[in-house]
């Protein structure tokens, strides 16, 4: 069984804010699977179903972001799952808008909801999928105000793409596991392209060297 928890703040006033990226991702995933948010348990709303042979429970804590650990701790005890069977979806200030990153352990990075979850579960070995929202361009803007504000139209396009990729990542994790999914999701496309170009140049140099050797050998044979 997998317990997938999207973090955010309850209430329509927070629905479109940067901080509610986690809620939007699990909402999108539930809609795609045709699962309904019909259950409430342990201070969270629940949608669940089967993905292949795997039971999957989606949850949205209604405790507000900073107290997410209270709901998550109760859910973990209720469903009797281990931390490695959890996936937390949350926003991240330190990740550029539009980027996603998957990790199986590490610090909270200052994300208060994740920090509270780690406090209640007494471990940092909690898989998390972070959706980048970037930092405010106005250096004087309080980060607390920033995360609770609505992104600009341009940012919304990037954030929507990131939330879509995060939605796809949930399914990849469940079907392929964390290790394989991290290799795919965390890959830097530009770095991959540069590496591919480097491999191609090496291949071309090796082929050119082979042709020179053959030409040299051919010259020796004909001269005899």
Short mmCIF file of C-alpha atoms in Angstrom, two decimals:
data_model
loop_
_atom_site.label_atom_id
_atom_site.label_comp_id
_atom_site.label_asym_id
_atom_site.label_seq_id
_atom_site.Cartn_x
_atom_site.Cartn_y
_atom_site.Cartn_z
CA UNK A 1 0.00 0.00 0.00
CA UNK A 2 1.09 3.55 -0.72
CA UNK A 3 -0.04 6.63 1.21
CA UNK A 4 0.28 9.76 -0.96
CA UNK A 5 -0.22 13.02 0.93
CA UNK A 6 -0.57 16.42 -0.69
CA UNK A 7 0.18 19.38 1.56
CA UNK A 8 -1.70 22.67 1.56
CA UNK A 9 -4.16 24.81 3.46
CA UNK A 10 -7.90 24.05 3.50
CA UNK A 11 -10.39 26.64 2.29
CA UNK A 12 -11.22 28.30 -1.05
CA UNK A 13 -9.10 31.36 -0.21
CA UNK A 14 -5.96 29.20 -0.46
CA UNK A 15 -6.96 27.05 -3.42
CA UNK A 16 -4.86 28.81 -6.07
CA UNK A 17 -1.93 29.91 -3.90
CA UNK A 18 1.63 28.70 -4.40
CA UNK A 19 1.54 26.89 -1.05
CA UNK A 20 -1.28 24.60 -2.22
CA UNK A 21 0.67 22.91 -4.99
CA UNK A 22 0.52 19.61 -3.07
CA UNK A 23 -3.27 19.73 -2.84
CA UNK A 24 -3.58 20.48 -6.55
CA UNK A 25 -1.32 17.58 -7.52
CA UNK A 26 -3.27 14.94 -5.57
CA UNK A 27 -6.54 16.49 -6.78
CA UNK A 28 -5.33 16.09 -10.35
CA UNK A 29 -4.20 12.53 -9.71
CA UNK A 30 -7.53 11.58 -8.11
CA UNK A 31 -9.46 13.09 -11.01
CA UNK A 32 -7.34 11.20 -13.53
CA UNK A 33 -7.98 7.91 -11.73
CA UNK A 34 -11.68 8.65 -11.23
CA UNK A 35 -11.34 8.52 -7.43
CA UNK A 36 -13.62 10.63 -5.26
CA UNK A 37 -12.83 12.52 -2.06
CA UNK A 38 -15.65 10.85 -0.16
CA UNK A 39 -13.98 9.89 3.11
CA UNK A 40 -12.65 11.83 6.09
CA UNK A 41 -10.18 10.24 8.48
CA UNK A 42 -7.61 11.47 11.01
CA UNK A 43 -8.09 15.14 10.17
CA UNK A 44 -7.68 14.54 6.45
CA UNK A 45 -9.91 14.03 3.44
CA UNK A 46 -9.31 10.74 1.64
CA UNK A 47 -9.61 9.32 -1.86
CA UNK A 48 -8.45 5.80 -2.61
CA UNK A 49 -8.37 3.05 -5.18
CA UNK A 50 -6.21 0.43 -6.86
CA UNK A 51 -3.39 1.16 -9.27
CA UNK A 52 -2.55 -2.19 -10.78
CA UNK A 53 -2.15 -4.48 -7.78
CA UNK A 54 -1.27 -1.63 -5.40
CA UNK A 55 -3.71 -0.08 -2.96
CA UNK A 56 -3.23 3.70 -3.02
CA UNK A 57 -4.62 6.16 -0.48
CA UNK A 58 -4.55 9.88 -1.28
CA UNK A 59 -4.85 12.32 1.61
CA UNK A 60 -5.16 16.08 2.11
CA UNK A 61 -4.66 17.16 5.74
CA UNK A 62 -7.15 19.77 6.95
CA UNK A 63 -4.95 20.87 9.85
CA UNK A 64 -3.34 23.73 7.90
CA UNK A 65 0.17 23.41 6.52
CA UNK A 66 2.21 24.01 9.67
CA UNK A 67 0.41 21.23 11.58
CA UNK A 68 0.45 18.65 8.78
CA UNK A 69 2.41 16.22 10.95
CA UNK A 70 -0.53 15.76 13.31
CA UNK A 71 -2.74 14.42 10.53
CA UNK A 72 0.04 12.45 8.85
CA UNK A 73 1.05 10.78 12.12
CA UNK A 74 -2.53 9.67 12.69
CA UNK A 75 -2.84 8.38 9.11
CA UNK A 76 0.40 6.40 9.39
CA UNK A 77 -0.83 4.73 12.56
CA UNK A 78 -4.30 4.07 11.16
CA UNK A 79 -3.09 2.50 7.91
CA UNK A 80 -0.08 0.85 9.60
CA UNK A 81 2.37 1.96 6.92
CA UNK A 82 6.09 2.58 7.20
CA UNK A 83 7.63 5.96 6.29
CA UNK A 84 9.08 4.45 3.10
CA UNK A 85 5.52 3.71 1.93
CA UNK A 86 4.59 7.40 2.12
CA UNK A 87 4.98 10.06 -0.55
CA UNK A 88 4.62 13.70 0.50
CA UNK A 89 3.82 16.27 -2.21
CA UNK A 90 4.73 19.84 -1.27
CA UNK A 91 5.85 23.19 -2.64
CA UNK A 92 9.48 24.31 -2.39
CA UNK A 93 10.80 27.88 -2.30
CA UNK A 94 14.36 26.85 -3.11
CA UNK A 95 13.42 25.02 -6.30
CA UNK A 96 12.88 27.21 -9.38
CA UNK A 97 9.28 27.59 -10.50
CA UNK A 98 8.36 24.73 -12.81
CA UNK A 99 10.92 22.21 -11.52
CA UNK A 100 10.16 19.02 -9.60
CA UNK A 101 12.48 16.90 -7.46
CA UNK A 102 11.98 13.49 -5.86
CA UNK A 103 13.93 12.47 -2.75
CA UNK A 104 13.58 9.61 -0.28
CA UNK A 105 15.21 11.37 2.67
CA UNK A 106 16.82 14.63 3.80
CA UNK A 107 16.04 17.87 5.57
CA UNK A 108 12.77 19.76 5.25
CA UNK A 109 14.51 22.63 3.48
CA UNK A 110 12.47 25.02 5.59
CA UNK A 111 9.12 23.68 4.33
CA UNK A 112 7.03 23.95 7.50
CA UNK A 113 4.58 21.20 6.65
CA UNK A 114 7.33 18.72 5.87
CA UNK A 115 9.23 19.86 8.95
CA UNK A 116 6.21 19.12 11.14
CA UNK A 117 5.76 15.70 9.56
CA UNK A 118 9.38 14.81 10.28
CA UNK A 119 8.88 15.96 13.86
CA UNK A 120 5.86 13.70 14.37
CA UNK A 121 7.32 10.65 12.59
CA UNK A 122 10.76 11.09 14.21
CA UNK A 123 12.65 10.53 10.96
CA UNK A 124 13.93 12.33 7.88
CA UNK A 125 13.59 9.15 5.80
CA UNK A 126 10.31 10.28 4.31
CA UNK A 127 9.97 10.28 0.52
CA UNK A 128 8.94 13.67 -0.79
CA UNK A 129 8.13 15.13 -4.20
CA UNK A 130 8.84 18.85 -4.24
CA UNK A 131 7.20 21.26 -6.67
CA UNK A 132 9.27 24.37 -7.25
CA UNK A 133 7.63 27.75 -6.68
CA UNK A 134 10.84 29.81 -6.61
CA UNK A 135 11.53 32.75 -4.34
CA UNK A 136 9.98 36.21 -4.63
CA UNK A 137 11.72 38.52 -7.08
CA UNK A 138 10.97 41.35 -4.67
CA UNK A 139 13.64 40.75 -2.02
CA UNK A 140 11.66 42.75 0.54
CA UNK A 141 8.62 40.49 0.24
CA UNK A 142 8.08 38.20 3.23
CA UNK A 143 8.29 34.55 2.06
CA UNK A 144 5.19 33.82 4.18
CA UNK A 145 3.20 36.34 2.14
CA UNK A 146 4.72 35.00 -1.07
CA UNK A 147 3.71 31.36 -0.56
CA UNK A 148 0.16 32.42 0.33
CA UNK A 149 -0.19 34.56 -2.79
CA UNK A 150 -1.36 33.58 -6.27
CA UNK A 151 1.33 33.15 -8.95
CA UNK A 152 1.53 35.48 -11.94
CA UNK A 153 0.14 34.32 -15.29
CA UNK A 154 3.63 33.40 -16.53
CA UNK A 155 4.43 31.55 -13.30
CA UNK A 156 1.08 29.78 -13.46
CA UNK A 157 2.03 28.25 -16.82
CA UNK A 158 5.29 26.90 -15.38
CA UNK A 159 3.64 25.76 -12.16
CA UNK A 160 0.87 23.99 -14.04
CA UNK A 161 3.45 22.07 -16.06
CA UNK A 162 5.30 21.12 -12.87
CA UNK A 163 2.09 19.95 -11.21
CA UNK A 164 1.32 17.84 -14.26
CA UNK A 165 4.76 16.25 -14.12
CA UNK A 166 4.35 15.65 -10.39
CA UNK A 167 1.03 13.93 -11.10
CA UNK A 168 2.73 11.62 -13.59
CA UNK A 169 5.54 11.01 -11.09
CA UNK A 170 3.12 9.60 -8.51
CA UNK A 171 2.11 6.88 -10.94
CA UNK A 172 5.74 6.19 -11.86
CA UNK A 173 6.70 5.78 -8.19
CA UNK A 174 3.88 3.31 -7.58
CA UNK A 175 4.58 1.27 -10.71
CA UNK A 176 8.38 1.50 -10.99
CA UNK A 177 9.63 2.34 -7.49
CA UNK A 178 11.61 5.27 -6.13
CA UNK A 179 15.07 4.49 -7.52
CA UNK A 180 14.00 4.22 -11.15
CA UNK A 181 11.66 7.19 -10.89
CA UNK A 182 14.30 9.44 -9.32
CA UNK A 183 16.69 8.70 -12.18
CA UNK A 184 14.05 9.85 -14.64
CA UNK A 185 12.44 12.75 -12.80
CA UNK A 186 15.59 14.30 -11.37
CA UNK A 187 17.53 14.16 -14.63
CA UNK A 188 18.67 17.55 -15.92
CA UNK A 189 17.59 17.71 -19.61
CA UNK A 190 20.38 20.15 -20.50
CA UNK A 191 23.00 18.00 -18.79
CA UNK A 192 21.60 14.91 -20.48
CA UNK A 193 21.77 16.65 -23.86
CA UNK A 194 25.37 17.71 -23.27
CA UNK A 195 26.29 14.19 -22.18
CA UNK A 196 24.64 12.74 -25.30
CA UNK A 197 26.53 15.20 -27.51
CA UNK A 198 29.79 14.28 -25.76
CA UNK A 199 29.12 10.57 -26.31
CA UNK A 200 28.40 11.25 -29.98
CA UNK A 201 31.67 13.19 -30.40
CA UNK A 202 33.60 10.37 -28.73
CA UNK A 203 31.93 7.86 -31.04
CA UNK A 204 32.82 9.96 -34.08
CA UNK A 205 36.47 10.27 -32.95
CA UNK A 206 36.68 6.52 -32.38
CA UNK A 207 35.22 5.86 -35.82
CA UNK A 208 37.64 8.32 -37.44
CA UNK A 209 40.57 6.65 -35.65
CA UNK A 210 39.40 3.24 -36.85
CA UNK A 211 39.20 4.46 -40.44
CA UNK A 212 42.71 5.94 -40.21
CA UNK A 213 44.07 2.65 -38.90
CA UNK A 214 42.40 0.73 -41.71
CA UNK A 215 43.73 3.19 -44.27
CA UNK A 216 47.24 2.91 -42.85
CA UNK A 217 47.09 -0.89 -42.87
CA UNK A 218 45.78 -0.87 -46.42
CA UNK A 219 48.68 1.33 -47.51
CA UNK A 220 51.21 -1.02 -45.95
CA UNK A 221 49.71 -4.06 -47.66
CA UNK A 222 49.57 -2.44 -51.11
CA UNK A 223 53.16 -1.18 -50.84
CA UNK A 224 54.39 -4.73 -50.32
#
